XYZ file of C-alpha atoms in Angstrom:
701
model
C -9.014 -12.467 -14.066
C -5.797 -11.136 -12.548
C -6.486 -12.834 -9.213
C -7.399 -16.073 -11.012
C -4.151 -16.009 -12.989
C -2.120 -15.258 -9.850
C -3.751 -18.130 -7.952
C -3.183 -20.522 -10.841
C 0.454 -19.415 -11.103
C 1.051 -19.975 -7.383
C -0.489 -23.465 -7.544
C 1.510 -24.359 -10.635
C 4.811 -23.177 -9.160
C 4.114 -25.141 -5.994
C 3.408 -28.239 -8.113
C 6.685 -27.755 -10.011
C 8.617 -27.538 -6.743
C 6.956 -30.692 -5.377
C 7.610 -32.624 -8.621
C 11.374 -32.069 -8.366
C 12.510 -35.546 -7.340
C 16.148 -36.080 -6.259
C 16.557 -38.823 -8.880
C 16.102 -37.860 -12.542
C 13.162 -39.485 -14.336
C 14.168 -41.879 -17.127
C 10.749 -42.733 -18.545
C 10.429 -40.397 -21.560
C 6.631 -40.605 -21.944
C 6.168 -39.748 -18.256
C 8.573 -36.806 -18.488
C 6.919 -35.488 -21.658
C 3.464 -35.827 -20.108
C 4.613 -33.786 -17.126
C 6.230 -31.079 -19.295
C 3.245 -30.939 -21.645
C 0.810 -30.547 -18.733
C 2.867 -27.677 -17.338
C 3.029 -26.132 -20.817
C -0.752 -26.219 -21.304
C -1.391 -24.730 -17.853
C 1.160 -21.963 -18.366
C -0.494 -21.070 -21.678
C -3.822 -20.667 -19.835
C -2.177 -18.329 -17.336
C -0.485 -16.463 -20.194
C -3.827 -15.856 -21.903
C -5.427 -14.566 -18.682
C -2.518 -12.269 -17.839
C -2.389 -10.867 -21.380
C -6.098 -10.016 -21.206
C -5.703 -8.480 -17.732
C -2.738 -6.384 -18.870
C -4.718 -5.109 -21.852
C -7.809 -4.202 -19.800
C -6.356 -2.640 -16.629
C -5.871 1.139 -16.846
C -3.767 1.743 -13.694
C -0.225 2.376 -15.052
C 1.717 0.971 -12.091
C -0.422 -2.153 -11.844
C 0.161 -2.731 -15.553
C 3.937 -2.588 -14.992
C 3.698 -5.265 -12.299
C 1.489 -7.501 -14.454
C 3.865 -7.079 -17.374
C 6.778 -8.409 -15.313
C 4.803 -11.518 -14.408
C 3.519 -11.821 -17.986
C 7.036 -11.790 -19.431
C 8.107 -14.333 -16.828
C 5.283 -16.680 -17.825
C 6.166 -16.264 -21.516
C 9.768 -17.129 -20.709
C 8.736 -20.247 -18.802
C 6.615 -21.344 -21.769
C 9.645 -21.016 -24.061
C 11.767 -22.971 -21.585
C 9.234 -25.806 -21.463
C 8.989 -25.803 -25.261
C 12.762 -26.073 -25.513
C 12.821 -28.975 -23.038
C 10.104 -30.831 -24.987
C 12.029 -30.357 -28.251
C 15.196 -31.776 -26.686
C 13.238 -34.689 -25.226
C 11.372 -35.704 -28.408
C 13.829 -34.423 -31.059
C 10.883 -32.817 -32.821
C 9.579 -29.270 -33.129
C 5.958 -30.458 -33.223
C 4.064 -31.757 -30.195
C 0.503 -32.954 -29.725
C -1.621 -32.515 -26.603
C -4.864 -34.288 -27.575
C -5.049 -36.403 -24.421
C -4.194 -33.476 -22.111
C -6.832 -31.273 -23.725
C -9.367 -34.045 -23.278
C -8.442 -34.569 -19.614
C -8.663 -30.855 -18.810
C -11.791 -30.376 -20.970
C -10.158 -27.738 -23.167
C -10.473 -26.882 -26.853
C -7.479 -26.459 -29.188
C -8.168 -22.703 -29.208
C -7.325 -22.606 -25.487
C -3.663 -23.469 -26.129
C -3.275 -21.033 -29.015
C -0.372 -18.695 -28.205
C -1.842 -15.154 -28.144
C 0.169 -12.282 -29.574
C 0.449 -9.676 -26.780
C -1.322 -6.544 -27.956
C 1.160 -4.242 -26.248
C 3.853 -5.259 -28.770
C 2.262 -2.851 -31.244
C 0.079 -0.636 -29.033
C 2.925 0.792 -26.968
C 5.020 1.846 -29.963
C 2.281 2.790 -32.397
C 3.493 6.382 -32.745
C 7.055 5.262 -33.509
C 5.837 2.793 -36.134
C 3.656 5.407 -37.843
C 6.533 7.894 -37.891
C 8.872 5.264 -39.326
C 6.303 4.362 -41.964
C 6.062 8.024 -43.011
C 9.862 8.300 -43.278
C 10.037 5.096 -45.335
C 7.277 6.281 -47.669
C 8.967 9.675 -48.113
C 12.313 8.054 -48.969
C 10.622 5.805 -51.544
C 8.818 8.789 -53.101
C 12.018 10.834 -53.288
C 13.838 7.914 -54.903
C 10.963 7.320 -57.401
C 10.641 3.761 -56.085
C 7.053 3.838 -54.834
C 4.179 2.845 -57.066
C 2.247 6.085 -57.580
C -0.924 6.100 -59.658
C -0.254 8.074 -62.849
C -2.302 11.211 -63.347
C -4.798 10.820 -66.228
C -4.424 13.333 -69.049
C -7.372 15.202 -70.590
C -7.145 13.245 -73.867
C -7.129 9.899 -72.028
C -10.214 10.929 -70.040
C -12.059 11.912 -73.250
C -11.107 8.576 -74.829
C -12.440 6.565 -71.842
C -15.729 8.518 -71.925
C -16.077 7.874 -75.675
C -15.464 4.138 -75.255
C -18.037 3.912 -72.438
C -20.660 5.879 -74.413
C -20.190 3.794 -77.579
C -20.518 0.619 -75.503
C -23.752 1.942 -73.938
C -25.203 2.777 -77.344
C -24.179 -0.669 -78.622
C -26.010 -2.377 -75.754
C -29.166 -0.314 -76.425
C -29.000 -1.104 -80.154
C -28.584 -4.814 -79.392
C -31.603 -4.759 -77.068
C -33.687 -2.957 -79.712
C -32.684 -5.469 -82.402
C -33.544 -8.318 -80.025
C -37.066 -6.952 -79.551
C -37.529 -6.635 -83.334
C -36.308 -10.224 -83.806
C -38.716 -11.573 -81.164
C -41.643 -9.663 -82.699
C -40.875 -11.036 -86.164
C -40.579 -14.525 -84.665
C -44.024 -14.258 -83.090
C -45.502 -13.099 -86.427
C -43.968 -16.075 -88.248
C -45.341 -18.522 -85.673
C -48.782 -16.924 -85.956
C -48.747 -17.339 -89.755
C -47.684 -21.000 -89.382
C -50.653 -21.727 -87.080
C -53.034 -20.237 -89.630
C -53.918 -17.211 -87.570
C -55.682 -19.258 -84.871
C -56.432 -17.456 -81.639
C -54.357 -18.677 -78.620
C -55.865 -21.374 -76.402
C -56.531 -19.620 -73.096
C -56.935 -22.849 -71.095
C -53.602 -24.222 -72.336
C -51.911 -20.912 -71.546
C -53.386 -20.889 -68.035
C -52.236 -24.491 -67.403
C -48.742 -23.597 -68.610
C -48.549 -20.565 -66.317
C -49.885 -22.589 -63.359
C -47.352 -25.345 -63.965
C -44.429 -22.938 -64.012
C -45.676 -20.993 -60.978
C -46.379 -24.098 -58.881
C -42.974 -25.500 -59.742
C -41.309 -22.247 -58.694
C -43.269 -22.073 -55.405
C -42.519 -25.705 -54.565
C -38.825 -25.171 -55.304
C -38.733 -22.241 -52.894
C -40.545 -24.238 -50.203
C -38.151 -27.162 -50.615
C -35.138 -24.854 -50.386
C -36.564 -23.256 -47.238
C -37.210 -26.639 -45.580
C -33.714 -27.835 -46.518
C -32.083 -24.658 -45.116
C -34.066 -24.977 -41.869
C -33.021 -28.605 -41.527
C -29.332 -27.773 -42.131
C -29.519 -24.986 -39.522
C -31.219 -27.359 -37.052
C -28.477 -29.967 -37.588
C -25.792 -27.305 -37.090
C -24.387 -27.754 -40.592
C -25.275 -24.220 -41.722
C -25.110 -20.947 -39.785
C -28.406 -19.235 -38.841
C -29.412 -16.088 -40.777
C -28.379 -13.736 -37.956
C -24.979 -15.402 -37.546
C -23.065 -12.801 -39.546
C -24.887 -9.769 -38.196
C -22.912 -7.523 -35.885
C -24.574 -7.762 -32.482
C -25.258 -4.719 -30.317
C -23.250 -6.215 -27.440
C -20.221 -6.680 -29.725
C -20.443 -3.062 -30.874
C -20.707 -1.957 -27.248
C -17.643 -4.055 -26.358
C -15.695 -2.412 -29.195
C -16.687 1.054 -27.944
C -15.625 0.114 -24.395
C -12.290 -1.167 -25.689
C -11.675 2.072 -27.593
C -12.513 4.118 -24.481
C -10.266 1.932 -22.332
C -7.361 2.457 -24.739
C -7.851 6.224 -24.501
C -7.878 6.070 -20.681
C -4.739 3.884 -20.705
C -2.917 6.372 -22.925
C -4.034 9.289 -20.755
C -2.939 7.617 -17.504
C 0.378 6.485 -19.030
C 1.069 10.043 -20.167
C 0.265 11.406 -16.711
C 2.450 8.699 -15.165
C 5.426 9.619 -17.373
C 5.024 13.300 -16.540
C 4.724 12.377 -12.858
C 7.973 10.396 -13.036
C 9.870 13.441 -14.294
C 8.214 15.898 -11.887
C 8.658 13.717 -8.784
C 12.262 12.920 -9.732
C 13.092 16.627 -10.079
C 11.332 17.374 -6.792
C 13.297 14.629 -5.023
C 16.549 15.913 -6.502
C 15.824 19.422 -5.227
C 14.497 18.508 -1.788
C 16.427 15.348 -0.836
C 19.407 15.649 -3.198
C 21.644 17.794 -0.945
C 21.082 15.492 2.032
C 21.789 12.380 -0.073
C 24.948 13.973 -1.479
C 26.244 14.917 1.955
C 25.469 11.438 3.290
C 27.292 9.735 0.419
C 30.341 11.979 0.818
C 30.459 11.207 4.532
C 30.306 7.460 3.830
C 33.116 7.655 1.253
C 35.261 9.750 3.622
C 34.609 7.371 6.516
C 35.489 4.371 4.326
C 38.874 5.848 3.385
C 39.649 6.636 7.027
C 38.721 3.109 8.153
C 40.828 1.551 5.394
C 43.831 3.655 6.362
C 43.326 2.719 9.999
C 43.258 -1.016 9.125
C 45.905 -1.218 6.366
C 48.061 1.830 7.169
C 47.528 3.455 3.760
C 44.749 4.931 1.680
C 43.241 2.365 -0.741
C 42.861 2.832 -4.491
C 39.514 4.209 -5.563
C 37.426 1.431 -7.210
C 37.157 1.624 -11.019
C 33.768 2.311 -12.587
C 33.947 -1.077 -14.354
C 34.088 -2.757 -10.943
C 31.089 -0.821 -9.693
C 32.756 2.434 -8.638
C 31.639 3.742 -5.302
C 28.833 1.162 -5.097
C 31.519 -1.194 -3.747
C 32.067 1.229 -0.882
C 28.368 1.269 -0.027
C 28.121 -2.534 -0.065
C 29.455 -2.757 3.533
C 32.593 -4.701 2.512
C 35.983 -4.638 4.226
C 39.062 -3.540 2.205
C 40.202 -7.182 1.932
C 36.816 -8.215 0.557
C 36.869 -5.371 -1.955
C 40.318 -6.381 -3.243
C 39.209 -10.011 -3.580
C 36.125 -8.955 -5.565
C 38.432 -7.286 -8.137
C 40.421 -10.517 -8.781
C 40.011 -12.322 -12.182
C 39.002 -15.580 -10.488
C 36.175 -13.869 -8.625
C 34.967 -12.128 -11.792
C 34.850 -15.433 -13.693
C 32.951 -17.041 -10.837
C 30.426 -14.178 -10.862
C 29.936 -14.500 -14.625
C 29.223 -18.236 -14.327
C 26.758 -17.579 -11.501
C 25.036 -14.904 -13.574
C 24.620 -17.280 -16.519
C 23.231 -19.987 -14.276
C 20.757 -17.568 -12.733
C 19.257 -16.731 -16.128
C 16.075 -18.650 -15.543
C 12.377 -17.963 -15.664
C 11.368 -20.163 -12.735
C 9.184 -17.566 -11.060
C 8.051 -18.128 -7.528
C 4.886 -16.650 -6.012
C 4.982 -12.877 -6.388
C 4.702 -11.763 -2.749
C 5.232 -8.134 -3.725
C 2.315 -8.281 -6.101
C 0.100 -9.850 -3.469
C 1.106 -7.556 -0.608
C 1.035 -4.284 -2.531
C -2.014 -4.632 -4.730
C -4.329 -7.300 -3.413
C -4.383 -5.855 0.121
C -3.977 -2.200 -0.797
C -6.673 0.326 0.097
C -7.591 2.176 -3.090
C -10.948 3.693 -2.261
C -9.489 7.137 -2.967
C -8.347 6.100 -6.465
C -11.601 5.407 -8.309
C -10.195 6.558 -11.682
C -7.126 4.284 -11.291
C -4.502 7.008 -11.742
C -0.868 6.527 -10.732
C 0.195 6.505 -7.062
C 2.787 9.272 -6.328
C 4.138 7.484 -3.227
C 5.159 4.426 -5.241
C 6.802 6.690 -7.798
C 8.825 8.356 -5.053
C 10.091 4.985 -3.826
C 11.183 4.086 -7.353
C 12.705 7.433 -8.315
C 14.552 7.934 -5.037
C 16.885 5.077 -6.062
C 17.529 6.689 -9.459
C 18.305 10.077 -7.894
C 20.698 8.412 -5.486
C 22.486 6.634 -8.332
C 22.798 9.848 -10.372
C 24.243 11.739 -7.423
C 26.662 8.870 -6.773
C 28.010 9.221 -10.307
C 28.343 12.999 -9.828
C 30.255 12.513 -6.632
C 32.559 9.965 -8.320
C 33.405 12.316 -11.137
C 29.988 8.350 -37.251
C 27.899 7.920 -39.971
C 24.358 8.553 -38.705
C 21.669 5.867 -38.552
C 19.275 8.038 -40.571
C 21.682 8.253 -43.537
C 22.347 4.489 -43.412
C 18.594 3.875 -43.226
C 18.047 6.028 -46.308
C 20.836 4.277 -48.233
C 19.451 0.816 -47.433
C 15.910 1.825 -48.477
C 17.131 3.330 -51.756
C 19.197 0.206 -52.414
C 16.128 -2.023 -51.956
C 17.726 -3.789 -48.980
C 15.270 -2.425 -46.393
C 11.738 -2.995 -47.631
C 8.258 -2.236 -46.357
C 6.566 -5.384 -44.980
C 3.023 -6.190 -46.023
C 0.375 -5.757 -43.328
C -0.451 -9.375 -42.509
C -1.440 -10.759 -39.116
C -0.488 -14.215 -37.902
C -4.192 -15.026 -37.467
C -4.605 -14.568 -41.241
C -2.567 -17.750 -41.670
C -5.639 -19.968 -41.457
C -5.383 -23.609 -40.459
C -6.855 -26.277 -38.184
C -5.499 -28.264 -35.254
C -4.319 -31.857 -35.735
C -6.656 -33.985 -33.611
C -4.974 -37.366 -34.190
C -1.346 -36.460 -33.462
C -1.059 -38.310 -30.150
C -2.999 -41.327 -31.427
C -0.737 -41.705 -34.475
C 2.438 -41.400 -32.424
C 1.241 -44.121 -30.068
C 1.285 -46.533 -33.032
C 4.718 -45.274 -34.227
C 3.358 -43.147 -37.082
C 4.822 -39.653 -37.295
C 1.972 -37.297 -38.255
C 2.467 -34.423 -40.659
C 2.323 -31.090 -38.792
C -0.794 -29.023 -39.226
C -0.909 -25.339 -40.147
C -1.893 -24.509 -36.557
C 1.330 -26.175 -35.360
C 3.314 -24.014 -37.787
C 1.541 -20.886 -36.565
C 2.367 -21.795 -32.955
C 6.075 -22.204 -33.724
C 6.240 -18.835 -35.478
C 4.710 -17.228 -32.379
C 7.052 -19.032 -29.956
C 10.345 -18.765 -31.857
C 9.804 -15.457 -33.627
C 7.098 -13.104 -32.408
C 7.380 -13.431 -28.602
C 11.207 -13.010 -28.397
C 11.220 -10.157 -30.944
C 8.403 -8.359 -29.143
C 9.908 -8.485 -25.634
C 13.467 -7.398 -24.761
C 13.410 -9.232 -21.415
C 12.215 -12.427 -23.077
C 14.866 -12.235 -25.805
C 17.672 -11.804 -23.291
C 16.733 -14.610 -20.895
C 14.748 -17.193 -22.873
C 16.442 -19.880 -25.021
C 17.958 -17.824 -27.846
C 16.948 -18.419 -31.467
C 19.108 -16.407 -33.878
C 18.112 -18.021 -37.186
C 14.931 -19.689 -38.398
C 14.325 -21.571 -41.647
C 10.891 -22.013 -43.226
C 10.944 -24.892 -45.698
C 8.097 -26.188 -47.811
C 6.603 -26.370 -51.306
C 5.736 -23.220 -53.224
C 2.472 -21.622 -52.146
C 2.298 -22.787 -48.509
C 2.717 -19.234 -47.114
C 6.407 -18.903 -46.191
C 6.713 -15.252 -47.275
C 3.379 -14.476 -45.640
C 4.743 -15.718 -42.304
C 7.831 -13.506 -42.698
C 5.609 -10.465 -43.216
C 3.405 -11.551 -40.276
C 6.514 -11.631 -38.061
C 7.195 -7.987 -38.910
C 3.560 -6.885 -38.630
C 2.970 -8.418 -35.198
C 6.205 -7.029 -33.676
C 6.670 -3.790 -35.654
C 10.036 -5.089 -36.915
C 12.088 -3.724 -39.802
C 12.434 -6.081 -42.776
C 15.801 -6.437 -44.537
C 16.026 -8.424 -47.770
C 19.376 -10.200 -48.227
C 18.162 -12.727 -50.793
C 20.764 -13.743 -53.376
C 18.718 -12.217 -56.192
C 18.308 -8.925 -54.306
C 21.985 -8.328 -53.426
C 23.262 -9.390 -56.856
C 25.436 -6.614 -58.304
C 25.188 -4.455 -55.163
C 28.318 -3.561 -53.198
C 30.637 -5.828 -55.258
C 33.801 -7.417 -53.931
C 34.735 -8.581 -50.436
C 35.071 -5.064 -49.068
C 31.702 -4.111 -50.572
C 30.028 -7.149 -49.062
C 31.547 -6.393 -45.649
C 30.322 -2.816 -45.904
C 26.843 -4.041 -46.850
C 26.629 -6.412 -43.884
C 27.981 -3.801 -41.466
C 25.318 -1.314 -42.584
C 22.472 -3.816 -42.460
C 23.219 -5.191 -39.018
C 24.160 -1.806 -37.545
C 20.753 -0.412 -38.523
C 19.041 -3.679 -37.538
C 20.501 -3.516 -34.018
C 19.886 0.196 -33.526
C 16.281 0.045 -34.768
C 15.397 -3.340 -33.298
C 13.395 -5.497 -33.514
C 14.494 -6.458 -37.006
C 14.018 -9.408 -39.346
C 16.704 -10.208 -41.925
C 15.069 -12.256 -44.663
C 17.029 -14.503 -47.043
C 14.676 -15.784 -49.740
C 15.538 -18.918 -51.741
C 18.091 -19.742 -49.067
C 19.255 -22.852 -50.883
C 20.957 -20.575 -53.444
C 23.214 -19.132 -50.744
C 24.320 -22.691 -49.881
C 24.395 -24.230 -53.370
C 26.375 -27.446 -53.753
C 27.089 -26.404 -57.321
C 26.013 -23.094 -58.792
C 24.068 -23.486 -62.086
C 25.662 -21.823 -65.115
C 22.714 -19.488 -65.564
C 23.192 -18.062 -62.035
C 26.997 -17.765 -61.862
C 26.960 -14.050 -62.698
C 24.590 -13.453 -59.776
C 27.126 -14.890 -57.272
C 24.451 -16.487 -55.059
C 26.981 -17.858 -52.514
C 28.295 -14.448 -51.426
C 26.871 -14.713 -47.909
C 27.759 -18.360 -47.260
C 31.020 -17.725 -45.336
C 29.794 -14.584 -43.590
C 26.554 -15.905 -42.067
C 28.206 -18.018 -39.291
C 30.316 -14.994 -38.273
C 27.220 -12.784 -38.202
C 25.386 -15.266 -35.978
C 28.287 -15.266 -33.506
C 28.224 -11.462 -33.362
C 24.523 -11.383 -32.421
C 24.134 -11.125 -28.641
C 21.149 -11.859 -26.439
C 20.333 -8.144 -26.219
C 20.126 -7.842 -30.041
C 16.539 -8.477 -31.131
C 17.535 -9.474 -34.664
C 16.224 -12.655 -36.284
C 17.566 -14.139 -39.521
C 14.750 -15.903 -41.394
C 15.338 -18.050 -44.470
C 12.696 -19.398 -46.836
C 13.292 -22.232 -49.278
C 11.326 -24.436 -51.656
C 14.283 -26.650 -52.609
C 16.457 -27.299 -49.515
C 17.779 -30.477 -51.127
C 19.796 -28.328 -53.593
C 21.867 -26.926 -50.716
C 24.993 -28.245 -49.049
C 23.256 -29.482 -45.907
C 26.179 -29.372 -43.463
C 26.790 -25.580 -43.505
C 23.094 -25.070 -44.218
C 21.991 -26.783 -40.986
C 24.878 -25.232 -39.071
C 23.410 -21.769 -39.689
C 19.720 -22.686 -39.439
C 19.432 -24.872 -36.352
C 15.686 -24.252 -36.102
C 13.962 -25.595 -39.224
C 10.186 -25.475 -39.565
C 8.686 -27.739 -42.210
C 5.497 -26.270 -43.685
C 3.442 -29.021 -45.381
C 0.458 -28.922 -47.699
C -2.789 -28.214 -45.820
C -4.607 -31.316 -44.591
C -8.356 -31.883 -44.974
C -9.331 -29.971 -41.827
C -7.181 -26.983 -42.785
C -8.486 -26.992 -46.360
C -12.062 -27.012 -45.056
C -11.415 -23.920 -42.897
C -9.362 -22.289 -45.652
C -12.045 -22.623 -48.346
C -14.635 -21.000 -46.057
C -12.246 -18.174 -45.174
C -11.161 -17.481 -48.770
C -14.714 -17.544 -50.183
C -15.877 -15.016 -47.581
C -12.754 -12.907 -48.044
C -13.365 -12.605 -51.790
C -16.990 -11.559 -51.511
C -18.677 -14.958 -51.585
C -21.470 -16.089 -49.283
C -21.413 -19.279 -47.236
C -25.189 -19.601 -47.245
C -25.168 -20.027 -51.026
C -21.667 -21.378 -51.475
C -20.881 -24.858 -52.815
C -20.397 -27.778 -50.451
C -17.214 -26.910 -48.557
C -16.505 -30.524 -47.633
C -16.568 -31.459 -51.312
C -14.077 -28.720 -52.165
C -11.829 -29.701 -49.251
C -11.803 -33.335 -50.399
C -11.232 -32.590 -54.087
C -8.430 -30.065 -53.439
C -6.123 -32.609 -51.766
C -2.550 -31.898 -52.867
C -3.094 -28.208 -53.553
C -1.565 -25.476 -51.393
C -3.029 -22.307 -49.918
C -1.663 -20.333 -52.865
C -3.514 -22.572 -55.332
C -6.781 -22.200 -53.412
C -6.465 -18.409 -53.179
C -5.693 -18.164 -56.910
C -8.733 -20.296 -57.811
C -11.079 -18.253 -55.592
C -9.779 -14.918 -56.908
C -10.021 -16.125 -60.524
C -13.668 -17.174 -60.163
C -14.996 -14.570 -57.726
C -14.452 -11.521 -59.908
C -16.387 -8.332 -59.288
C -18.850 -9.217 -62.059
C -19.349 -12.768 -60.735
C -19.856 -11.486 -57.180
C -22.748 -9.275 -58.319
C -24.461 -12.335 -59.834
C -24.341 -14.466 -56.662
C -27.897 -13.603 -55.545
C -29.480 -15.026 -58.709
C -26.720 -17.447 -59.731
C -25.155 -19.215 -56.698
C -21.528 -20.289 -56.774
C -20.899 -23.923 -57.709
C -18.043 -26.260 -56.840
C -17.465 -26.946 -60.556
C -16.431 -23.332 -61.146
C -13.832 -23.377 -58.362
C -12.509 -26.831 -59.204
C -12.151 -25.822 -62.856
C -9.875 -22.931 -61.900
C -7.989 -25.173 -59.442
C -7.462 -27.956 -62.006
C -5.488 -25.593 -64.265
C -2.669 -25.582 -61.671
C -0.117 -28.258 -60.816
C -0.581 -29.840 -57.346
C 2.167 -30.806 -54.901
C 2.520 -34.584 -54.979
C 3.178 -36.649 -51.867
C 6.586 -37.786 -53.182
C 7.763 -34.179 -53.360
C 6.572 -33.484 -49.830
C 8.284 -36.609 -48.498
C 11.587 -35.331 -49.896
C 11.449 -32.423 -47.432
C 11.063 -34.796 -44.475
C 13.984 -36.986 -45.608
C 16.421 -34.268 -46.668
C 15.883 -31.990 -43.647
C 16.859 -34.654 -41.110
C 20.105 -32.822 -40.287
């Protein structure tokens, strides 16, 4: 898999180099087709590299793969940014490309790298314990009350009286039926029952029951044959799957063991190098510095000034420059030129990794069957660090923990719910390209929304290298009707990256830290902790309230516009190295003053109602999640058609209302019907198309 990904990457980079024509292309469809093809191919390489990185146990090989993996992720974000600028739309459709390359929509799904959470699992668990302890100490956590002795006696009495009542009712029912039979016997004049008629009645009922079962069996077999129902063994856990899970668990243990040995080896080899080679390196560096001063005096007639540490310190001496060149490198013009060059070089255009090929693909590793770390490679790496440390030697608050505690107790730092991005269920839009070819802008699907959250939020927050070099997104707005899953996506962002979640919603900061100085103190605390404990997500719920055109009378005391003037300043203060993302959620963006609103949130993701395909998948997922069974569930296509206009929240509420614990126990003898679910759904108000169209019109900033 690694070799396949490397070969594909080399071919793709070669194609990119060949496609660079001296004259810029002006045909937009051609340019988009080229960018989209590159994007799809890079996603395939990304998926292969992510799997290889997760499965390989050699620690140094994993470091090399991770560098390439982060480079590929960065190139994907660059291509996405170029497509957005080309089409002026956040949503793109690759139906024709998928068809040409014989791929399924699942093949271009952006995977969430598993190392985002795996490699800092201990830190996250420790932070979760600290957060829970702070909440317990502040009496803010929901703790189940301890039942008193009297309450326990009362519950037992209620249960026993109910049991006796049920027995009494059953006894009275038997008496009633016996009296009824006696009355009927008296009415018939005491005639003996007709045995033939009784036998015919029993046969009729039995034959009807048997035929019903046969018909149901034939119908189920036909539906399975047509592929419209899953086979009986579909939901059984296979032995091969269980074996794969055991292998994965073992591989994770081996990875942790080898990583631990590698870290210990880094320290031991570094100390050994410092002891054995340190004196020689120190003497060599001193001789070079002494020789440099003598040569400078010989050329210029005087001893030069020692380079400042800001300018590189003694590294300038070891760069083989003349005194004139060193003085020029300290000039302001040269520094500005270097800064511009550095900014221009921030690119993810990776070229074939010759080091990867030469070191690993042609390296003899017969001695290393268990794939442990290679001490020789560690020496090469650590020798540079030892040299740098010796060079420095030759050259001769309010704590975060207290701020963290204060923010938790103030309800400003909250515990995110454990929700994965894959739990946001939806289907791919298969007609996007076709509709655009006839000048019809399709509504984005839930899969498109999930992709954008992964690209703009999860990947940059999870990788420091990616956040620093990829196109920077500081603020993200999720807009859509109530119930489409905006808050769920915020929690998924935190779950997938292990990020802290800060709540700066207008309703949450009302009355806290009053006045301008209090607000400044609040923001300083929040963003100081957010930067120190990155990655972090700063959530502003009901964002339209922060940017109200006119504050309603009922909300004037809450001061919802407190953050309006401060947010642009905060965004300017966030640097590329700060993995902090401001996420706003809104159900009524048209109530906001759009100019400052869109100035802060330059990336706006519209989340629509689920379409038919997404509703079909969602109904199946929700029914199974709440204890239902697909084999005896109502027609899913019927539910998907009838629930047009309803959101995910409506569907979840309807399923949870119907599929109670008592109703779930009855499913074997009383299958679930569509009428039950539609009855619960009909008691809610849908989202009408006119309301959804308002989002598209108003958010054209």
